[in-house]
Amino acid sequence: LHILMGKDDICRPRNSTSQIYYFEVSLPLVRKCLLEGLQSNLAKQLDAPSNGDDEEECTSILPLLRRFAVPGICLALCRDPQLQGKAFQIFEGLVGAFSDEFLPLLTDDKGALIALFDMMSASSKTEGSSSGKQMRRRITQILGDLTERGLLGPAVEKLKLRDQAIASLSDSFLVDEDFEEEDEEGDEYHLYDPKAFSMLCLDSLVSVLSAPLITSSRKEKEKWTYLKSVRDTTLRMSPAEAKKLSSTIGKKLSNMVLEHFMEHTNEDEHPQDVSHQKAADDAPEVVILCALASSVEALPDLCSNGGLEALSIVAADGEISAITALHEVCKEDSS
């Protein structure tokens, strides 16, 4: 697989006619067979501890996996629709088994993160596809794991993938998931709750928007606005970014804040319904909503998408950024 990754590989025929057959038929078929063999052997190796074998035997393959950059190769092969399913299964299996080893490596691999964001966006636009749903959930969980480790935002900033990350996470957040159907047995991600899924998307988005700026250019620094949010949190956005986010995800953000308020209102009566929820002033939807409300460019769109009601609820808890936003709205329209 490592040898066959590029179009300039040593197996490529010189004849142009033969090259067409090679790239359209032979190469995908050989790659598929190699992926199947890799998956079969990895499964045996990773199942060794559960079968009573020495756990060291399972981890002994790590040097080989690193040497041949197997996770990165699998993500690169995911760009081929014919190989995507098998390649992604291997990738997620490796990340699940060796998360401490391979998750940090993703933050230095621009191609790997691009592949994840591309697949997230593509799966978000594939309505009704079971495989698309499953892939979107798994990628969301992987990005959520990177966020929890404090790695996603800095990596996106370092590799200059901010635009792609924001677009992919926003697309995925806006998908109305249907979680009624059951997935395959043994699914370790358990993203069957649409609220938990949306929260992961927003947590990752907050990580990207709050990442420290890496530049020494004065012109680049002046391009950004630092928007105050809850608990002295600051999100960095350009005016265009803030306006676009308020017009695309503003309505769903506002609805989530309203739902969050209703759940906390009924907490004493139904405590089990909010066990997975964060405190209201710590929730990512509140963080992003208040940051957008601090933007002069974003506030009008936010208010037209139900943001005024949501901001009123947050302001009632004494949140300064929400109170300031309401004050700005009242100056424009006292009604």
mmCIF file of C-alpha atoms in Angstrom:
data_model
loop_
_atom_site.group_PDB
_atom_site.id
_atom_site.type_symbol
_atom_site.label_atom_id
_atom_site.label_comp_id
_atom_site.label_asym_id
_atom_site.label_seq_id
_atom_site.Cartn_x
_atom_site.Cartn_y
_atom_site.Cartn_z
ATOM 1 C CA LEU A 1 0.000 0.000 0.000
ATOM 2 C CA HIS A 2 2.832 2.375 0.844
ATOM 3 C CA ILE A 3 4.465 1.788 -2.548
ATOM 4 C CA LEU A 4 1.180 2.095 -4.436
ATOM 5 C CA MET A 5 0.087 5.381 -2.865
ATOM 6 C CA GLY A 6 1.319 7.792 -5.554
ATOM 7 C CA LYS A 7 0.623 8.015 -9.272
ATOM 8 C CA ASP A 8 4.367 7.876 -9.835
ATOM 9 C CA ASP A 9 4.692 4.457 -8.214
ATOM 10 C CA ILE A 10 7.133 1.972 -9.732
ATOM 11 C CA CYS A 11 4.346 -0.334 -10.938
ATOM 12 C CA ARG A 12 2.820 2.225 -13.295
ATOM 13 C CA PRO A 13 3.024 1.078 -16.941
ATOM 14 C CA ARG A 14 4.659 3.412 -19.442
ATOM 15 C CA ASN A 15 2.088 2.915 -22.182
ATOM 16 C CA SER A 16 -0.677 5.527 -21.921
ATOM 17 C CA THR A 17 -3.410 3.036 -22.877
ATOM 18 C CA SER A 18 -2.226 0.595 -20.240
ATOM 19 C CA GLN A 19 -2.121 3.396 -17.692
ATOM 20 C CA ILE A 20 -5.860 3.976 -18.034
ATOM 21 C CA TYR A 21 -6.592 0.321 -17.263
ATOM 22 C CA TYR A 22 -4.002 0.357 -14.486
ATOM 23 C CA PHE A 23 -5.443 3.364 -12.649
ATOM 24 C CA GLU A 24 -9.127 2.530 -13.218
ATOM 25 C CA VAL A 25 -9.076 -1.254 -12.721
ATOM 26 C CA SER A 26 -5.828 -2.870 -11.611
ATOM 27 C CA LEU A 27 -4.678 -0.399 -8.963
ATOM 28 C CA PRO A 28 -8.034 -0.129 -7.104
ATOM 29 C CA LEU A 29 -8.418 -3.921 -7.165
ATOM 30 C CA VAL A 30 -4.921 -4.550 -5.787
ATOM 31 C CA ARG A 31 -5.371 -1.873 -3.136
ATOM 32 C CA LYS A 32 -8.683 -3.422 -2.098
ATOM 33 C CA CYS A 33 -7.090 -6.866 -1.739
ATOM 34 C CA LEU A 34 -4.218 -5.408 0.274
ATOM 35 C CA LEU A 35 -6.653 -3.558 2.540
ATOM 36 C CA GLU A 36 -8.634 -6.745 3.134
ATOM 37 C CA GLY A 37 -5.446 -8.611 4.020
ATOM 38 C CA LEU A 38 -4.330 -5.792 6.300
ATOM 39 C CA GLN A 39 -7.699 -5.698 8.040
ATOM 40 C CA SER A 40 -7.727 -9.472 8.566
ATOM 41 C CA ASN A 41 -4.230 -9.551 10.054
ATOM 42 C CA LEU A 42 -4.806 -6.516 12.236
ATOM 43 C CA ALA A 43 -8.015 -8.062 13.576
ATOM 44 C CA LYS A 44 -6.112 -11.181 14.654
ATOM 45 C CA GLN A 45 -3.394 -9.092 16.264
ATOM 46 C CA LEU A 46 -5.779 -6.756 18.089
ATOM 47 C CA ASP A 47 -7.934 -9.647 19.329
ATOM 48 C CA ALA A 48 -4.925 -11.371 20.905
ATOM 49 C CA PRO A 49 -5.516 -10.073 24.491
ATOM 50 C CA SER A 50 -9.191 -11.106 24.469
ATOM 51 C CA ASN A 51 -8.165 -14.596 23.381
ATOM 52 C CA GLY A 52 -5.835 -14.977 26.344
ATOM 53 C CA ASP A 53 -2.658 -14.156 24.445
ATOM 54 C CA ASP A 54 0.038 -11.844 25.753
ATOM 55 C CA GLU A 55 -0.991 -8.175 25.550
ATOM 56 C CA GLU A 56 2.559 -7.316 24.484
ATOM 57 C CA GLU A 57 1.909 -9.245 21.282
ATOM 58 C CA CYS A 58 -0.877 -6.789 20.463
ATOM 59 C CA THR A 59 1.307 -3.710 20.975
ATOM 60 C CA SER A 60 4.280 -5.240 19.153
ATOM 61 C CA ILE A 61 2.812 -4.103 15.834
ATOM 62 C CA LEU A 62 2.950 -0.422 16.827
ATOM 63 C CA PRO A 63 6.460 0.198 15.416
ATOM 64 C CA LEU A 64 5.369 -1.241 12.056
ATOM 65 C CA LEU A 65 2.180 0.807 12.012
ATOM 66 C CA ARG A 66 4.176 3.963 12.717
ATOM 67 C CA ARG A 67 6.941 3.147 10.245
ATOM 68 C CA PHE A 68 4.535 2.685 7.344
ATOM 69 C CA ALA A 69 2.159 5.448 8.528
ATOM 70 C CA VAL A 70 -0.779 3.052 8.251
ATOM 71 C CA PRO A 71 -3.454 5.381 9.744
ATOM 72 C CA GLY A 72 -2.441 8.172 7.348
ATOM 73 C CA ILE A 73 -2.424 5.809 4.362
ATOM 74 C CA CYS A 74 -5.905 4.567 5.242
ATOM 75 C CA LEU A 75 -7.239 8.120 5.460
ATOM 76 C CA ALA A 76 -5.642 8.973 2.113
ATOM 77 C CA LEU A 77 -7.313 5.927 0.538
ATOM 78 C CA CYS A 78 -10.664 7.099 1.919
ATOM 79 C CA ARG A 79 -10.734 9.607 -0.955
ATOM 80 C CA ASP A 80 -11.421 6.687 -3.294
ATOM 81 C CA PRO A 81 -15.167 5.870 -3.017
ATOM 82 C CA GLN A 82 -14.488 2.192 -3.745
ATOM 83 C CA LEU A 83 -11.979 1.909 -0.909
ATOM 84 C CA GLN A 84 -13.442 4.383 1.569
ATOM 85 C CA GLY A 85 -15.488 1.927 3.639
ATOM 86 C CA LYS A 86 -12.729 -0.627 4.168
ATOM 87 C CA ALA A 87 -9.968 1.966 4.651
ATOM 88 C CA PHE A 88 -11.978 3.891 7.231
ATOM 89 C CA GLN A 89 -12.830 0.709 9.154
ATOM 90 C CA ILE A 90 -9.112 -0.019 9.518
ATOM 91 C CA PHE A 91 -8.372 3.574 10.502
ATOM 92 C CA GLU A 92 -11.039 3.751 13.201
ATOM 93 C CA GLY A 93 -9.999 0.333 14.510
ATOM 94 C CA LEU A 94 -6.412 1.517 14.937
ATOM 95 C CA VAL A 95 -7.447 4.803 16.537
ATOM 96 C CA GLY A 96 -9.770 2.925 18.888
ATOM 97 C CA ALA A 97 -7.086 0.421 19.906
ATOM 98 C CA PHE A 98 -4.156 2.847 20.083
ATOM 99 C CA SER A 99 -5.764 6.234 20.701
ATOM 100 C CA ASP A 100 -2.913 7.547 22.851
ATOM 101 C CA GLU A 101 -0.403 6.725 20.118
ATOM 102 C CA PHE A 102 -2.261 7.736 16.953
ATOM 103 C CA LEU A 103 -4.572 10.615 17.909
ATOM 104 C CA PRO A 104 -1.673 13.015 18.634
ATOM 105 C CA LEU A 105 -0.065 12.028 15.314
ATOM 106 C CA LEU A 106 -3.113 13.364 13.452
ATOM 107 C CA THR A 107 -2.286 16.864 14.644
ATOM 108 C CA ASP A 108 0.919 16.866 12.588
ATOM 109 C CA ASP A 109 -0.597 15.281 9.482
ATOM 110 C CA LYS A 110 -2.329 17.911 7.363
ATOM 111 C CA GLY A 111 -3.490 15.348 4.809
ATOM 112 C CA ALA A 112 -5.105 13.238 7.531
ATOM 113 C CA LEU A 113 -7.091 16.149 8.982
ATOM 114 C CA ILE A 114 -8.114 17.301 5.497
ATOM 115 C CA ALA A 115 -9.397 13.791 4.773
ATOM 116 C CA LEU A 116 -11.419 13.758 8.014
ATOM 117 C CA PHE A 117 -12.960 17.170 7.316
ATOM 118 C CA ASP A 118 -13.697 16.239 3.681
ATOM 119 C CA MET A 119 -15.442 13.013 4.715
ATOM 120 C CA MET A 120 -17.388 14.830 7.423
ATOM 121 C CA SER A 121 -18.668 17.403 4.913
ATOM 122 C CA ALA A 122 -19.463 14.765 2.283
ATOM 123 C CA SER A 123 -21.328 12.543 4.745
ATOM 124 C CA SER A 124 -23.288 15.548 6.031
ATOM 125 C CA LYS A 125 -24.656 16.072 2.510
ATOM 126 C CA THR A 126 -25.616 12.403 2.018
ATOM 127 C CA GLU A 127 -29.168 12.208 3.278
ATOM 128 C CA GLY A 128 -30.627 8.870 4.279
ATOM 129 C CA SER A 129 -27.359 6.972 3.894
ATOM 130 C CA SER A 130 -26.735 4.639 6.829
ATOM 131 C CA SER A 131 -23.022 4.403 6.049
ATOM 132 C CA GLY A 132 -22.852 8.204 5.830
ATOM 133 C CA LYS A 133 -24.449 8.551 9.272
ATOM 134 C CA GLN A 134 -22.104 6.041 10.844
ATOM 135 C CA MET A 135 -19.035 7.665 9.322
ATOM 136 C CA ARG A 136 -20.160 11.138 10.405
ATOM 137 C CA ARG A 137 -20.674 9.958 13.987
ATOM 138 C CA ARG A 138 -17.274 8.312 14.143
ATOM 139 C CA ILE A 139 -15.424 11.294 12.695
ATOM 140 C CA THR A 140 -17.272 13.576 15.108
ATOM 141 C CA GLN A 141 -16.160 11.383 18.011
ATOM 142 C CA ILE A 142 -12.533 11.346 16.802
ATOM 143 C CA LEU A 143 -12.506 15.147 16.502
ATOM 144 C CA GLY A 144 -14.202 15.309 19.908
ATOM 145 C CA ASP A 145 -11.409 13.191 21.393
ATOM 146 C CA LEU A 146 -8.828 15.566 19.905
ATOM 147 C CA THR A 147 -10.768 18.503 21.363
ATOM 148 C CA GLU A 148 -10.908 16.914 24.811
ATOM 149 C CA ARG A 149 -7.127 16.500 24.703
ATOM 150 C CA GLY A 150 -6.729 20.168 23.754
ATOM 151 C CA LEU A 151 -5.204 19.234 20.394
ATOM 152 C CA LEU A 152 -7.745 20.087 17.687
ATOM 153 C CA GLY A 153 -7.787 23.896 17.768
ATOM 154 C CA PRO A 154 -3.993 24.373 17.888
ATOM 155 C CA ALA A 155 -3.515 21.759 15.136
ATOM 156 C CA VAL A 156 -6.064 23.430 12.845
ATOM 157 C CA GLU A 157 -4.366 26.791 13.397
ATOM 158 C CA LYS A 158 -0.870 25.397 12.849
ATOM 159 C CA LEU A 159 -1.823 23.540 9.654
ATOM 160 C CA LYS A 160 -3.940 26.461 8.332
ATOM 161 C CA LEU A 161 -7.146 24.434 8.081
ATOM 162 C CA ARG A 162 -9.425 26.893 9.879
ATOM 163 C CA ASP A 163 -11.853 27.542 6.993
ATOM 164 C CA GLN A 164 -12.238 23.856 6.219
ATOM 165 C CA ALA A 165 -12.676 22.926 9.879
ATOM 166 C CA ILE A 166 -15.371 25.558 10.492
ATOM 167 C CA ALA A 167 -17.278 24.586 7.335
ATOM 168 C CA SER A 168 -17.162 20.845 8.084
ATOM 169 C CA LEU A 169 -18.154 21.173 11.740
ATOM 170 C CA SER A 170 -20.971 23.597 10.861
ATOM 171 C CA ASP A 171 -22.304 21.278 8.137
ATOM 172 C CA SER A 172 -22.255 18.328 10.511
ATOM 173 C CA PHE A 173 -23.887 20.311 13.321
ATOM 174 C CA LEU A 174 -26.777 21.310 11.053
ATOM 175 C CA VAL A 175 -27.613 17.732 10.061
ATOM 176 C CA ASP A 176 -30.894 16.598 11.598
ATOM 177 C CA GLU A 177 -29.845 13.131 12.729
ATOM 178 C CA ASP A 178 -32.269 10.231 12.937
ATOM 179 C CA PHE A 179 -31.085 8.100 15.837
ATOM 180 C CA GLU A 180 -33.971 5.646 15.957
ATOM 181 C CA GLU A 181 -32.327 2.957 13.876
ATOM 182 C CA GLU A 182 -29.864 0.628 15.593
ATOM 183 C CA ASP A 183 -26.292 0.437 14.444
ATOM 184 C CA GLU A 184 -24.090 -2.594 14.343
ATOM 185 C CA GLU A 185 -23.586 -4.407 17.622
ATOM 186 C CA GLY A 186 -20.539 -3.353 19.577
ATOM 187 C CA ASP A 187 -20.468 0.225 18.330
ATOM 188 C CA GLU A 188 -18.195 1.950 20.823
ATOM 189 C CA TYR A 189 -19.234 5.503 20.078
ATOM 190 C CA HIS A 190 -22.833 5.540 21.317
ATOM 191 C CA LEU A 191 -23.690 8.782 19.541
ATOM 192 C CA TYR A 192 -27.366 7.899 19.369
ATOM 193 C CA ASP A 193 -28.490 11.070 21.142
ATOM 194 C CA PRO A 194 -28.703 13.982 18.684
ATOM 195 C CA LYS A 195 -27.952 16.431 21.504
ATOM 196 C CA ALA A 196 -24.722 14.639 22.382
ATOM 197 C CA PHE A 197 -23.795 14.618 18.692
ATOM 198 C CA SER A 198 -24.489 18.349 18.326
ATOM 199 C CA MET A 199 -22.558 19.105 21.518
ATOM 200 C CA LEU A 200 -19.471 17.328 20.178
ATOM 201 C CA CYS A 201 -19.635 19.374 16.971
ATOM 202 C CA LEU A 202 -19.928 22.606 18.950
ATOM 203 C CA ASP A 203 -17.177 21.681 21.422
ATOM 204 C CA SER A 204 -14.850 21.119 18.471
ATOM 205 C CA LEU A 205 -15.973 24.385 16.870
ATOM 206 C CA VAL A 206 -15.229 26.293 20.097
ATOM 207 C CA SER A 207 -11.775 24.685 20.138
ATOM 208 C CA VAL A 208 -11.100 25.934 16.596
ATOM 209 C CA LEU A 209 -12.472 29.439 17.213
ATOM 210 C CA SER A 210 -10.574 29.903 20.478
ATOM 211 C CA ALA A 211 -7.180 28.635 19.267
ATOM 212 C CA PRO A 212 -4.371 31.190 19.710
ATOM 213 C CA LEU A 213 -3.357 32.986 16.524
ATOM 214 C CA ILE A 214 -0.018 31.867 15.080
ATOM 215 C CA THR A 215 1.339 34.774 13.059
ATOM 216 C CA SER A 216 3.752 37.676 13.319
ATOM 217 C CA SER A 217 2.084 39.646 10.524
ATOM 218 C CA ARG A 218 0.422 42.848 11.683
ATOM 219 C CA LYS A 219 -1.960 42.754 8.719
ATOM 220 C CA GLU A 220 -3.050 39.233 9.643
ATOM 221 C CA LYS A 221 -3.577 40.201 13.283
ATOM 222 C CA GLU A 222 -5.754 43.185 12.348
ATOM 223 C CA LYS A 223 -8.071 40.942 10.360
ATOM 224 C CA TRP A 224 -9.524 39.343 13.495
ATOM 225 C CA THR A 225 -12.060 40.428 16.083
ATOM 226 C CA TYR A 226 -11.872 38.976 19.585
ATOM 227 C CA LEU A 227 -15.436 38.392 20.757
ATOM 228 C CA LYS A 228 -16.152 38.201 24.482
ATOM 229 C CA SER A 229 -18.370 35.372 25.630
ATOM 230 C CA VAL A 230 -19.362 33.680 28.896
ATOM 231 C CA ARG A 231 -16.930 33.364 31.809
ATOM 232 C CA ASP A 232 -14.371 35.579 30.081
ATOM 233 C CA THR A 233 -14.118 33.140 27.174
ATOM 234 C CA THR A 234 -12.927 34.810 23.968
ATOM 235 C CA LEU A 235 -13.534 33.488 20.461
ATOM 236 C CA ARG A 236 -11.568 34.817 17.496
ATOM 237 C CA MET A 237 -13.514 35.477 14.284
ATOM 238 C CA SER A 238 -13.332 37.738 11.298
ATOM 239 C CA PRO A 239 -16.454 39.865 10.699
ATOM 240 C CA ALA A 240 -17.277 37.699 7.662
ATOM 241 C CA GLU A 241 -16.970 34.487 9.696
ATOM 242 C CA ALA A 242 -19.189 35.831 12.458
ATOM 243 C CA LYS A 243 -21.861 36.954 9.993
ATOM 244 C CA LYS A 244 -21.818 33.631 8.148
ATOM 245 C CA LEU A 245 -22.030 31.558 11.321
ATOM 246 C CA SER A 246 -24.925 33.625 12.660
ATOM 247 C CA SER A 247 -26.861 33.167 9.411
ATOM 248 C CA THR A 248 -26.158 29.425 9.102
ATOM 249 C CA ILE A 249 -26.069 27.937 12.598
ATOM 250 C CA GLY A 250 -27.617 30.841 14.537
ATOM 251 C CA LYS A 251 -31.150 29.455 14.474
ATOM 252 C CA LYS A 252 -30.185 26.000 15.710
ATOM 253 C CA LEU A 253 -27.897 27.527 18.352
ATOM 254 C CA SER A 254 -30.766 29.649 19.640
ATOM 255 C CA ASN A 255 -33.131 26.678 19.708
ATOM 256 C CA MET A 256 -30.579 24.640 21.661
ATOM 257 C CA VAL A 257 -30.230 27.401 24.259
ATOM 258 C CA LEU A 258 -34.018 27.570 24.639
ATOM 259 C CA GLU A 259 -34.234 23.775 24.991
ATOM 260 C CA HIS A 260 -31.369 23.842 27.485
ATOM 261 C CA PHE A 261 -33.278 26.373 29.581
ATOM 262 C CA MET A 262 -36.438 24.250 29.542
ATOM 263 C CA GLU A 263 -34.503 21.161 30.601
ATOM 264 C CA HIS A 264 -32.901 22.962 33.523
ATOM 265 C CA THR A 265 -36.284 24.378 34.491
ATOM 266 C CA ASN A 266 -37.625 20.822 34.768
ATOM 267 C CA GLU A 267 -34.458 19.423 36.338
ATOM 268 C CA ASP A 268 -36.033 18.703 39.706
ATOM 269 C CA GLU A 269 -38.927 16.886 38.076
ATOM 270 C CA HIS A 270 -36.908 14.934 35.476
ATOM 271 C CA PRO A 271 -33.255 14.858 36.599
ATOM 272 C CA GLN A 272 -32.403 11.934 34.342
ATOM 273 C CA ASP A 273 -33.201 13.971 31.236
ATOM 274 C CA VAL A 274 -30.330 16.380 31.811
ATOM 275 C CA SER A 275 -27.681 14.087 33.237
ATOM 276 C CA HIS A 276 -25.522 14.487 30.132
ATOM 277 C CA GLN A 277 -25.939 18.253 29.868
ATOM 278 C CA LYS A 278 -23.335 20.780 30.872
ATOM 279 C CA ALA A 279 -24.130 23.707 33.118
ATOM 280 C CA ALA A 280 -26.002 26.346 31.140
ATOM 281 C CA ASP A 281 -23.242 28.948 31.216
ATOM 282 C CA ASP A 282 -20.635 26.366 30.222
ATOM 283 C CA ALA A 283 -22.472 24.838 27.274
ATOM 284 C CA PRO A 284 -20.810 25.359 23.870
ATOM 285 C CA GLU A 285 -24.013 26.655 22.276
ATOM 286 C CA VAL A 286 -24.130 29.436 24.891
ATOM 287 C CA VAL A 287 -20.436 30.220 24.389
ATOM 288 C CA ILE A 288 -20.834 30.580 20.605
ATOM 289 C CA LEU A 289 -24.179 32.396 20.837
ATOM 290 C CA CYS A 290 -22.802 35.058 23.194
ATOM 291 C CA ALA A 291 -19.651 35.478 21.117
ATOM 292 C CA LEU A 292 -21.701 36.013 17.958
ATOM 293 C CA ALA A 293 -23.914 38.454 19.854
ATOM 294 C CA SER A 294 -20.769 40.494 20.593
ATOM 295 C CA SER A 295 -20.216 40.975 16.847
ATOM 296 C CA VAL A 296 -21.810 44.032 15.260
ATOM 297 C CA GLU A 297 -21.908 42.202 11.918
ATOM 298 C CA ALA A 298 -23.490 39.027 13.309
ATOM 299 C CA LEU A 299 -26.038 40.423 15.770
ATOM 300 C CA PRO A 300 -28.772 41.395 13.236
ATOM 301 C CA ASP A 301 -28.804 37.932 11.630
ATOM 302 C CA LEU A 302 -28.735 36.316 15.051
ATOM 303 C CA CYS A 303 -31.777 38.271 16.216
ATOM 304 C CA SER A 304 -33.715 37.443 13.059
ATOM 305 C CA ASN A 305 -33.073 33.734 13.702
ATOM 306 C CA GLY A 306 -34.496 33.561 17.218
ATOM 307 C CA GLY A 307 -31.376 34.740 18.975
ATOM 308 C CA LEU A 308 -33.124 37.546 20.861
ATOM 309 C CA GLU A 309 -35.180 35.136 22.972
ATOM 310 C CA ALA A 310 -32.159 32.942 23.651
ATOM 311 C CA LEU A 311 -30.012 35.941 24.619
ATOM 312 C CA SER A 312 -32.740 37.140 26.989
ATOM 313 C CA ILE A 313 -32.577 33.834 28.850
ATOM 314 C CA VAL A 314 -28.789 33.990 29.137
ATOM 315 C CA ALA A 315 -28.938 37.656 30.182
ATOM 316 C CA ALA A 316 -31.390 36.756 32.953
ATOM 317 C CA ASP A 317 -28.570 34.746 34.548
ATOM 318 C CA GLY A 318 -26.423 37.872 34.639
ATOM 319 C CA GLU A 319 -24.183 37.124 31.655
ATOM 320 C CA ILE A 320 -22.577 40.442 30.686
ATOM 321 C CA SER A 321 -22.026 39.659 26.986
ATOM 322 C CA ALA A 322 -25.712 38.793 26.539
ATOM 323 C CA ILE A 323 -26.834 41.906 28.441
ATOM 324 C CA THR A 324 -24.556 44.078 26.295
ATOM 325 C CA ALA A 325 -25.952 42.519 23.117
ATOM 326 C CA LEU A 326 -29.533 43.195 24.220
ATOM 327 C CA HIS A 327 -28.563 46.780 25.006
ATOM 328 C CA GLU A 328 -27.207 47.178 21.461
ATOM 329 C CA VAL A 329 -30.419 45.760 20.010
ATOM 330 C CA CYS A 330 -32.525 48.151 22.082
ATOM 331 C CA LYS A 331 -30.531 51.128 20.813
ATOM 332 C CA GLU A 332 -31.427 50.130 17.259
ATOM 333 C CA ASP A 333 -35.042 49.167 17.983
ATOM 334 C CA SER A 334 -36.536 50.103 21.344
ATOM 335 C CA SER A 335 -39.604 47.925 20.712
#
